[in-house]
Amino acid sequence: MSEPLRSSPLEAAHEAAGATFTDFAGHRMPVRYSSDLAEHHAVRRAAGVFDLSHMAEIGVQGPDAVPYLDAALAGSFGAMPVGRAKYSLLLTPDGGILDDLVVYRTGEDVFLVVANAGNREVAVAAMQDRAAGFDVLVTDDSDRTALVAIQGPAAAGTLDALVVADRLQPESPLDELRYYRVLHALFDGSEVLIARTGYTGEDGFELYSDTEVAPAIWDALLAAGAERGVVPAGLAARDTLRLEAGMPLYGHELDTSVRPAQAGLGRVVATSGSFVGDAGVQPAPDARVLVGIVMEGRRAARAGYDVLRDGVVVGTVTSGALSPTLGHPVAMAFVDPDCADGGQVLHIDVRGTAIPGTVTALPFYRRASKG
């Protein structure tokens, strides 16, 4: 018998909002509330509020926290200041990607590592195994941690409204919180972490709290953002938003067969020191690499579709959709190295029809700079 689905601490709020649910990595999560398209556009034009409580939160603390993370992950953490976030990778011993992570330094010897929901057990087990010999405590805090994100141009103004109302009390001004930074705050007297991170290509914030606090945070964000056009948004919109932003998704662009450089993540890997997977981190010279493809027409490619050059298969699509923002289909695909140069025209086999597409640098969409 299959395991029962885990419920979000916000499930009642989603049901009240008329959400359609899906099974995502063993969790019953909202896939949409109104329509995928409307929620996608709301994030680009105003903001969307997402329930990400299915994500895995792993606590790391102790005197050896930094050397432990340097050894367990593919990054370098010694020079990382308190209050900073960092994208990193958890590798297999032979250099494949076991998971991609965001690491927050919330204290001198205290870190929060956020892993993908589908990799929770694998990531926790690997990180706990790698703690042997280090004076560090590695804990799975997922079940007691909720995560609510607000993403889009109206995100900052919505949080500011909660500060003005004295419901949200950050330890320092929110307008000083830069991208990939994190700070401590109180929400209605309860401790929360506010991170300026996200997975949509827009400005936004992610709020970590105890599960019992999350419903009040959810309601407060939607109430404060209502006049700004802020709406609840589901996982379907999150997927098209991250695709436009060229952000990889584990199980599509990333898995244990992929080496970081193949997916454009070579910069994430530490260039010195020893870590699990360092000996096998370099891909073979003929290994396929991840590219963006801008397609013609309106028919979108899907994961698993073949990429062709002169009728010969040279790659495989990992993610694809008709871009709501750009108005044409886009796809990410792994292709042979000699097919990866920008401007090349390849074809994607969409149910028997070879549709042309142009190789392009990622991301497909980049938000306008402030000012």
GROMACS .gro file of C-alpha atoms in nm:
model
  371
    1MET     CA    1   0.000   0.000   0.000
    2SER     CA    2   0.118   0.351  -0.078
    3GLU     CA    3   0.203   0.595   0.198
    4PRO     CA    4  -0.071   0.849   0.281
    5LEU     CA    5  -0.003   1.196   0.144
    6ARG     CA    6   0.146   1.451   0.382
    7SER     CA    7  -0.076   1.753   0.440
    8SER     CA    8   0.036   2.113   0.442
    9PRO     CA    9  -0.030   2.318   0.757
   10LEU     CA   10  -0.216   2.550   0.516
   11GLU     CA   11  -0.448   2.284   0.374
   12ALA     CA   12  -0.763   2.438   0.523
   13ALA     CA   13  -0.679   2.776   0.371
   14HIS     CA   14  -0.625   2.615   0.031
   15GLU     CA   15  -0.954   2.431   0.048
   16ALA     CA   16  -1.136   2.750   0.144
   17ALA     CA   17  -0.979   2.924  -0.156
   18GLY     CA   18  -1.105   2.653  -0.392
   19ALA     CA   19  -0.765   2.504  -0.473
   20THR     CA   20  -0.719   2.206  -0.700
   21PHE     CA   21  -0.474   1.968  -0.536
   22THR     CA   22  -0.209   1.734  -0.669
   23ASP     CA   23   0.027   1.474  -0.528
   24PHE     CA   24   0.368   1.638  -0.533
   25ALA     CA   25   0.655   1.437  -0.386
   26GLY     CA   26   0.421   1.267  -0.142
   27HIS     CA   27   0.248   1.589  -0.036
   28ARG     CA   28  -0.107   1.705  -0.108
   29MET     CA   29  -0.033   2.048  -0.251
   30PRO     CA   30  -0.233   2.315  -0.441
   31VAL     CA   31  -0.162   2.307  -0.813
   32ARG     CA   32  -0.389   2.604  -0.893
   33TYR     CA   33  -0.666   2.821  -0.748
   34SER     CA   34  -0.815   3.005  -1.046
   35SER     CA   35  -0.607   2.933  -1.357
   36ASP     CA   36  -0.242   2.862  -1.427
   37LEU     CA   37  -0.225   3.155  -1.668
   38ALA     CA   38  -0.387   3.409  -1.433
   39GLU     CA   39  -0.161   3.311  -1.145
   40HIS     CA   40   0.150   3.324  -1.364
   41HIS     CA   41   0.064   3.675  -1.486
   42ALA     CA   42  -0.019   3.788  -1.132
   43VAL     CA   43   0.335   3.702  -1.021
   44ARG     CA   44   0.493   3.890  -1.313
   45ARG     CA   45   0.267   4.195  -1.273
   46ALA     CA   46   0.188   4.206  -0.898
   47ALA     CA   47   0.270   3.910  -0.674
   48GLY     CA   48   0.168   3.557  -0.590
   49VAL     CA   49   0.171   3.385  -0.252
   50PHE     CA   50   0.293   3.024  -0.260
   51ASP     CA   51   0.276   2.745  -0.004
   52LEU     CA   52   0.615   2.572  -0.017
   53SER     CA   53   0.578   2.382   0.309
   54HIS     CA   54   0.657   2.059   0.126
   55MET     CA   55   1.022   2.160   0.099
   56ALA     CA   56   1.275   1.988   0.326
   57GLU     CA   57   1.448   2.193   0.596
   58ILE     CA   58   1.767   2.055   0.746
   59GLY     CA   59   1.930   2.220   1.047
   60VAL     CA   60   2.309   2.226   1.081
   61GLN     CA   61   2.471   2.364   1.394
   62GLY     CA   62   2.783   2.319   1.600
   63PRO     CA   63   3.149   2.426   1.621
   64ASP     CA   64   3.236   2.229   1.307
   65ALA     CA   65   2.940   2.349   1.099
   66VAL     CA   66   3.158   2.527   0.841
   67PRO     CA   67   3.418   2.253   0.781
   68TYR     CA   68   3.136   1.999   0.780
   69LEU     CA   69   2.944   2.184   0.507
   70ASP     CA   70   3.266   2.234   0.310
   71ALA     CA   71   3.311   1.856   0.312
   72ALA     CA   72   2.948   1.751   0.271
   73LEU     CA   73   2.848   1.991  -0.008
   74ALA     CA   74   3.017   2.114  -0.325
   75GLY     CA   75   3.050   2.476  -0.211
   76SER     CA   76   3.277   2.673   0.021
   77PHE     CA   77   3.120   2.827   0.331
   78GLY     CA   78   3.402   2.969   0.541
   79ALA     CA   79   3.378   3.319   0.394
   80MET     CA   80   2.997   3.324   0.399
   81PRO     CA   81   2.877   3.597   0.639
   82VAL     CA   82   2.591   3.550   0.884
   83GLY     CA   83   2.273   3.662   0.711
   84ARG     CA   84   2.377   3.536   0.368
   85ALA     CA   85   2.223   3.263   0.152
   86LYS     CA   86   2.405   3.045  -0.099
   87TYR     CA   87   2.297   2.805  -0.371
   88SER     CA   88   2.481   2.473  -0.345
   89LEU     CA   89   2.483   2.109  -0.450
   90LEU     CA   90   2.477   1.779  -0.268
   91LEU     CA   91   2.673   1.533  -0.482
   92THR     CA   92   2.701   1.157  -0.499
   93PRO     CA   93   3.047   1.012  -0.434
   94ASP     CA   94   3.102   0.987  -0.811
   95GLY     CA   95   3.006   1.352  -0.874
   96GLY     CA   96   2.641   1.327  -0.981
   97ILE     CA   97   2.383   1.569  -0.842
   98LEU     CA   98   2.194   1.415  -0.551
   99ASP     CA   99   2.008   1.740  -0.488
  100ASP     CA  100   2.036   2.115  -0.531
  101LEU     CA  101   2.000   2.322  -0.216
  102VAL     CA  102   1.985   2.669  -0.069
  103VAL     CA  103   2.200   2.719   0.242
  104TYR     CA  104   2.127   3.005   0.484
  105ARG     CA  105   2.373   3.112   0.752
  106THR     CA  106   2.150   3.226   1.035
  107GLY     CA  107   2.415   3.234   1.310
  108GLU     CA  108   2.790   3.197   1.353
  109ASP     CA  109   2.766   2.818   1.375
  110VAL     CA  110   2.404   2.778   1.267
  111PHE     CA  111   2.283   2.703   0.914
  112LEU     CA  112   1.953   2.615   0.750
  113VAL     CA  113   1.976   2.388   0.444
  114VAL     CA  114   1.667   2.369   0.222
  115ALA     CA  115   1.635   2.064  -0.002
  116ASN     CA  116   1.375   1.952  -0.254
  117ALA     CA  117   1.066   1.777  -0.119
  118GLY     CA  118   1.117   1.465  -0.328
  119ASN     CA  119   1.472   1.427  -0.198
  120ARG     CA  120   1.401   1.485   0.170
  121GLU     CA  121   1.488   1.138   0.297
  122VAL     CA  122   1.787   1.100   0.063
  123ALA     CA  123   1.927   1.444   0.146
  124VAL     CA  124   1.881   1.407   0.521
  125ALA     CA  125   2.039   1.062   0.522
  126ALA     CA  126   2.338   1.176   0.315
  127MET     CA  127   2.398   1.485   0.526
  128GLN     CA  128   2.370   1.293   0.853
  129ASP     CA  129   2.605   1.021   0.726
  130ARG     CA  130   2.859   1.285   0.625
  131ALA     CA  131   2.853   1.438   0.974
  132ALA     CA  132   3.065   1.153   1.112
  133GLY     CA  133   3.385   1.291   1.264
  134PHE     CA  134   3.255   1.648   1.290
  135ASP     CA  135   3.130   1.827   1.602
  136VAL     CA  136   2.799   1.915   1.441
  137LEU     CA  137   2.430   1.830   1.481
  138VAL     CA  138   2.229   1.766   1.162
  139THR     CA  139   1.851   1.755   1.213
  140ASP     CA  140   1.548   1.707   0.991
  141ASP     CA  141   1.327   2.003   1.082
  142SER     CA  142   1.084   1.965   0.791
  143ASP     CA  143   0.777   1.852   0.983
  144ARG     CA  144   0.783   2.149   1.218
  145THR     CA  145   0.873   2.411   0.956
  146ALA     CA  146   0.638   2.588   0.716
  147LEU     CA  147   0.745   2.798   0.420
  148VAL     CA  148   0.533   3.070   0.262
  149ALA     CA  149   0.673   3.268  -0.032
  150ILE     CA  150   0.556   3.593  -0.186
  151GLN     CA  151   0.701   3.661  -0.530
  152GLY     CA  152   0.657   3.951  -0.767
  153PRO     CA  153   0.694   4.330  -0.798
  154ALA     CA  154   0.439   4.393  -0.521
  155ALA     CA  155   0.609   4.159  -0.273
  156ALA     CA  156   0.817   4.424  -0.097
  157GLY     CA  157   0.525   4.664  -0.062
  158THR     CA  158   0.306   4.390   0.081
  159LEU     CA  159   0.562   4.302   0.349
  160ASP     CA  160   0.614   4.672   0.423
  161ALA     CA  161   0.242   4.701   0.494
  162LEU     CA  162   0.274   4.429   0.759
  163VAL     CA  163   0.568   4.614   0.912
  164VAL     CA  164   0.367   4.937   0.925
  165ALA     CA  165   0.080   4.747   1.088
  166ASP     CA  166   0.335   4.622   1.346
  167ARG     CA  167   0.254   4.258   1.272
  168LEU     CA  168   0.596   4.196   1.117
  169GLN     CA  169   0.902   4.314   1.308
  170PRO     CA  170   1.229   4.247   1.123
  171GLU     CA  171   1.560   4.281   1.307
  172SER     CA  172   1.672   4.532   1.041
  173PRO     CA  173   1.485   4.731   0.774
  174LEU     CA  174   1.347   4.518   0.492
  175ASP     CA  175   1.469   4.763   0.229
  176GLU     CA  176   1.824   4.679   0.339
  177LEU     CA  177   1.768   4.306   0.277
  178ARG     CA  178   1.941   4.235  -0.054
  179TYR     CA  179   1.902   3.937  -0.284
  180TYR     CA  180   2.021   3.608  -0.131
  181ARG     CA  181   2.018   3.750   0.221
  182VAL     CA  182   1.822   3.639   0.527
  183LEU     CA  183   1.721   3.800   0.857
  184HIS     CA  184   1.539   3.714   1.176
  185ALA     CA  185   1.200   3.870   1.249
  186LEU     CA  186   0.890   3.838   1.464
  187PHE     CA  187   0.544   3.788   1.321
  188ASP     CA  188   0.272   3.849   1.580
  189GLY     CA  189   0.541   3.772   1.839
  190SER     CA  190   0.653   3.441   1.685
  191GLU     CA  191   1.000   3.392   1.537
  192VAL     CA  192   1.032   3.377   1.160
  193LEU     CA  193   1.312   3.390   0.906
  194ILE     CA  194   1.272   3.619   0.607
  195ALA     CA  195   1.486   3.540   0.304
  196ARG     CA  196   1.507   3.742  -0.016
  197THR     CA  197   1.517   3.433  -0.232
  198GLY     CA  198   1.279   3.261  -0.469
  199TYR     CA  199   1.223   3.043  -0.772
  200THR     CA  200   1.028   3.261  -1.014
  201GLY     CA  201   1.273   3.512  -1.162
  202GLU     CA  202   1.099   3.794  -0.973
  203ASP     CA  203   1.187   3.986  -0.661
  204GLY     CA  204   1.037   3.818  -0.360
  205PHE     CA  205   1.067   3.678  -0.013
  206GLU     CA  206   1.041   3.340   0.156
  207LEU     CA  207   0.918   3.323   0.516
  208TYR     CA  208   1.012   3.026   0.732
  209SER     CA  209   0.811   2.970   1.049
  210ASP     CA  210   0.679   2.705   1.283
  211THR     CA  211   0.383   2.528   1.124
  212GLU     CA  212   0.124   2.673   1.362
  213VAL     CA  213   0.220   3.029   1.263
  214ALA     CA  214   0.193   2.973   0.886
  215PRO     CA  215  -0.188   3.018   0.844
  216ALA     CA  216  -0.173   3.365   0.999
  217ILE     CA  217   0.121   3.461   0.774
  218TRP     CA  218  -0.065   3.332   0.467
  219ASP     CA  219  -0.383   3.526   0.552
  220ALA     CA  220  -0.191   3.842   0.637
  221LEU     CA  221   0.002   3.846   0.310
  222LEU     CA  222  -0.312   3.799   0.102
  223ALA     CA  223  -0.504   4.062   0.299
  224ALA     CA  224  -0.222   4.320   0.282
  225GLY     CA  225  -0.166   4.247  -0.085
  226ALA     CA  226  -0.527   4.236  -0.203
  227GLU     CA  227  -0.535   4.598  -0.321
  228ARG     CA  228  -0.201   4.542  -0.494
  229GLY     CA  229  -0.330   4.249  -0.702
  230VAL     CA  230  -0.163   3.979  -0.492
  231VAL     CA  231  -0.324   3.634  -0.527
  232PRO     CA  232  -0.257   3.278  -0.408
  233ALA     CA  233  -0.057   3.084  -0.668
  234GLY     CA  234  -0.011   2.712  -0.715
  235LEU     CA  235   0.261   2.478  -0.829
  236ALA     CA  236   0.160   2.493  -1.197
  237ALA     CA  237   0.234   2.866  -1.217
  238ARG     CA  238   0.554   2.815  -1.020
  239ASP     CA  239   0.673   2.568  -1.283
  240THR     CA  240   0.618   2.798  -1.583
  241LEU     CA  241   0.771   3.090  -1.391
  242ARG     CA  242   1.089   2.897  -1.307
  243LEU     CA  243   1.113   2.768  -1.666
  244GLU     CA  244   1.102   3.123  -1.806
  245ALA     CA  245   1.370   3.217  -1.553
  246GLY     CA  246   1.589   2.925  -1.669
  247MET     CA  247   1.598   2.768  -1.323
  248PRO     CA  248   1.663   2.391  -1.313
  249LEU     CA  249   1.418   2.151  -1.149
  250TYR     CA  250   1.541   1.836  -0.985
  251GLY     CA  251   1.414   1.532  -1.172
  252HIS     CA  252   1.408   1.728  -1.498
  253GLU     CA  253   1.734   1.917  -1.548
  254LEU     CA  254   1.916   1.766  -1.251
  255ASP     CA  255   1.968   1.409  -1.131
  256THR     CA  256   2.247   1.174  -1.028
  257SER     CA  257   2.355   1.120  -1.391
  258VAL     CA  258   2.423   1.493  -1.439
  259ARG     CA  259   2.749   1.662  -1.345
  260PRO     CA  260   2.724   2.030  -1.237
  261ALA     CA  261   2.905   2.177  -1.539
  262GLN     CA  262   2.664   2.003  -1.778
  263ALA     CA  263   2.377   2.201  -1.625
  264GLY     CA  264   2.566   2.531  -1.618
  265LEU     CA  265   2.637   2.496  -1.246
  266GLY     CA  266   3.015   2.463  -1.257
  267ARG     CA  267   3.043   2.799  -1.079
  268VAL     CA  268   2.871   2.649  -0.773
  269VAL     CA  269   3.145   2.393  -0.718
  270ALA     CA  270   3.436   2.482  -0.488
  271THR     CA  271   3.768   2.507  -0.671
  272SER     CA  272   3.973   2.405  -0.367
  273GLY     CA  273   3.935   2.173  -0.073
  274SER     CA  274   3.796   1.823  -0.053
  275PHE     CA  275   3.426   1.735  -0.062
  276VAL     CA  276   3.213   1.433  -0.138
  277GLY     CA  277   3.206   1.387  -0.516
  278ASP     CA  278   3.505   1.607  -0.598
  279ALA     CA  279   3.694   1.332  -0.785
  280GLY     CA  280   3.412   1.273  -1.034
  281VAL     CA  281   3.267   1.620  -1.066
  282GLN     CA  282   3.400   1.690  -1.417
  283PRO     CA  283   3.179   1.559  -1.699
  284ALA     CA  284   3.310   1.362  -1.995
  285PRO     CA  285   3.416   1.581  -2.291
  286ASP     CA  286   3.126   1.453  -2.502
  287ALA     CA  287   2.864   1.487  -2.226
  288ARG     CA  288   2.548   1.668  -2.326
  289VAL     CA  289   2.496   2.020  -2.192
  290LEU     CA  290   2.188   2.215  -2.092
  291VAL     CA  291   2.065   2.486  -2.331
  292GLY     CA  292   1.758   2.697  -2.385
  293ILE     CA  293   1.557   2.662  -2.706
  294VAL     CA  294   1.312   2.924  -2.831
  295MET     CA  295   1.059   2.755  -3.057
  296GLU     CA  296   0.843   2.878  -3.341
  297GLY     CA  297   0.464   2.854  -3.351
  298ARG     CA  298   0.246   2.771  -3.053
  299ARG     CA  299   0.305   2.400  -2.993
  300ALA     CA  300   0.515   2.340  -2.684
  301ALA     CA  301   0.773   2.070  -2.628
  302ARG     CA  302   0.749   1.847  -2.322
  303ALA     CA  303   1.001   1.658  -2.115
  304GLY     CA  304   1.134   1.356  -2.301
  305TYR     CA  305   1.083   1.489  -2.654
  306ASP     CA  306   1.376   1.436  -2.893
  307VAL     CA  307   1.590   1.723  -3.018
  308LEU     CA  308   1.701   1.677  -3.379
  309ARG     CA  309   1.965   1.811  -3.615
  310ASP     CA  310   1.932   1.705  -3.978
  311GLY     CA  311   1.691   1.435  -3.864
  312VAL     CA  312   1.939   1.283  -3.615
  313VAL     CA  313   1.865   1.282  -3.241
  314VAL     CA  314   2.116   1.513  -3.067
  315GLY     CA  315   1.940   1.576  -2.739
  316THR     CA  316   1.638   1.547  -2.513
  317VAL     CA  317   1.397   1.809  -2.379
  318THR     CA  318   1.389   1.830  -2.000
  319SER     CA  319   1.121   2.102  -1.956
  320GLY     CA  320   0.901   2.291  -2.199
  321ALA     CA  321   0.592   2.511  -2.211
  322LEU     CA  322   0.419   2.785  -2.404
  323SER     CA  323   0.561   3.084  -2.219
  324PRO     CA  324   0.276   3.295  -2.078
  325THR     CA  325   0.501   3.603  -2.051
  326LEU     CA  326   0.679   3.579  -2.386
  327GLY     CA  327   0.395   3.436  -2.593
  328HIS     CA  328   0.592   3.159  -2.764
  329PRO     CA  329   0.713   2.812  -2.665
  330VAL     CA  330   1.040   2.771  -2.475
  331ALA     CA  331   1.224   2.460  -2.366
  332MET     CA  332   1.532   2.348  -2.181
  333ALA     CA  333   1.717   2.049  -2.322
  334PHE     CA  334   2.039   1.855  -2.293
  335VAL     CA  335   2.211   1.849  -2.632
  336ASP     CA  336   2.541   1.730  -2.776
  337PRO     CA  337   2.821   1.985  -2.715
  338ASP     CA  338   2.853   2.075  -3.083
  339CYS     CA  339   2.484   2.172  -3.085
  340ALA     CA  340   2.505   2.408  -2.788
  341ASP     CA  341   2.623   2.728  -2.958
  342GLY     CA  342   2.369   3.010  -2.945
  343GLY     CA  343   2.189   3.085  -3.270
  344GLN     CA  344   2.189   2.728  -3.401
  345VAL     CA  345   1.857   2.608  -3.536
  346LEU     CA  346   1.756   2.263  -3.416
  347HIS     CA  347   1.423   2.083  -3.436
  348ILE     CA  348   1.212   1.926  -3.164
  349ASP     CA  349   0.996   1.625  -3.243
  350VAL     CA  350   0.654   1.727  -3.113
  351ARG     CA  351   0.435   1.423  -3.164
  352GLY     CA  352   0.577   1.346  -3.505
  353THR     CA  353   0.621   1.704  -3.626
  354ALA     CA  354   0.971   1.853  -3.635
  355ILE     CA  355   0.930   2.209  -3.506
  356PRO     CA  356   1.227   2.447  -3.546
  357GLY     CA  357   1.381   2.619  -3.247
  358THR     CA  358   1.683   2.839  -3.188
  359VAL     CA  359   1.942   2.765  -2.922
  360THR     CA  360   1.960   3.058  -2.680
  361ALA     CA  361   2.129   3.150  -2.356
  362LEU     CA  362   1.931   3.109  -2.036
  363PRO     CA  363   1.725   3.263  -1.886
  364PHE     CA  364   1.446   3.326  -2.134
  365TYR     CA  365   1.302   3.601  -1.913
  366ARG     CA  366   1.482   3.853  -1.698
  367ARG     CA  367   1.291   4.105  -1.487
  368ALA     CA  368   1.354   4.473  -1.544
  369SER     CA  369   1.605   4.632  -1.312
  370LYS     CA  370   1.480   4.881  -1.054
  371GLY     CA  371   1.521   5.242  -1.151
   0.00000   0.00000   0.00000
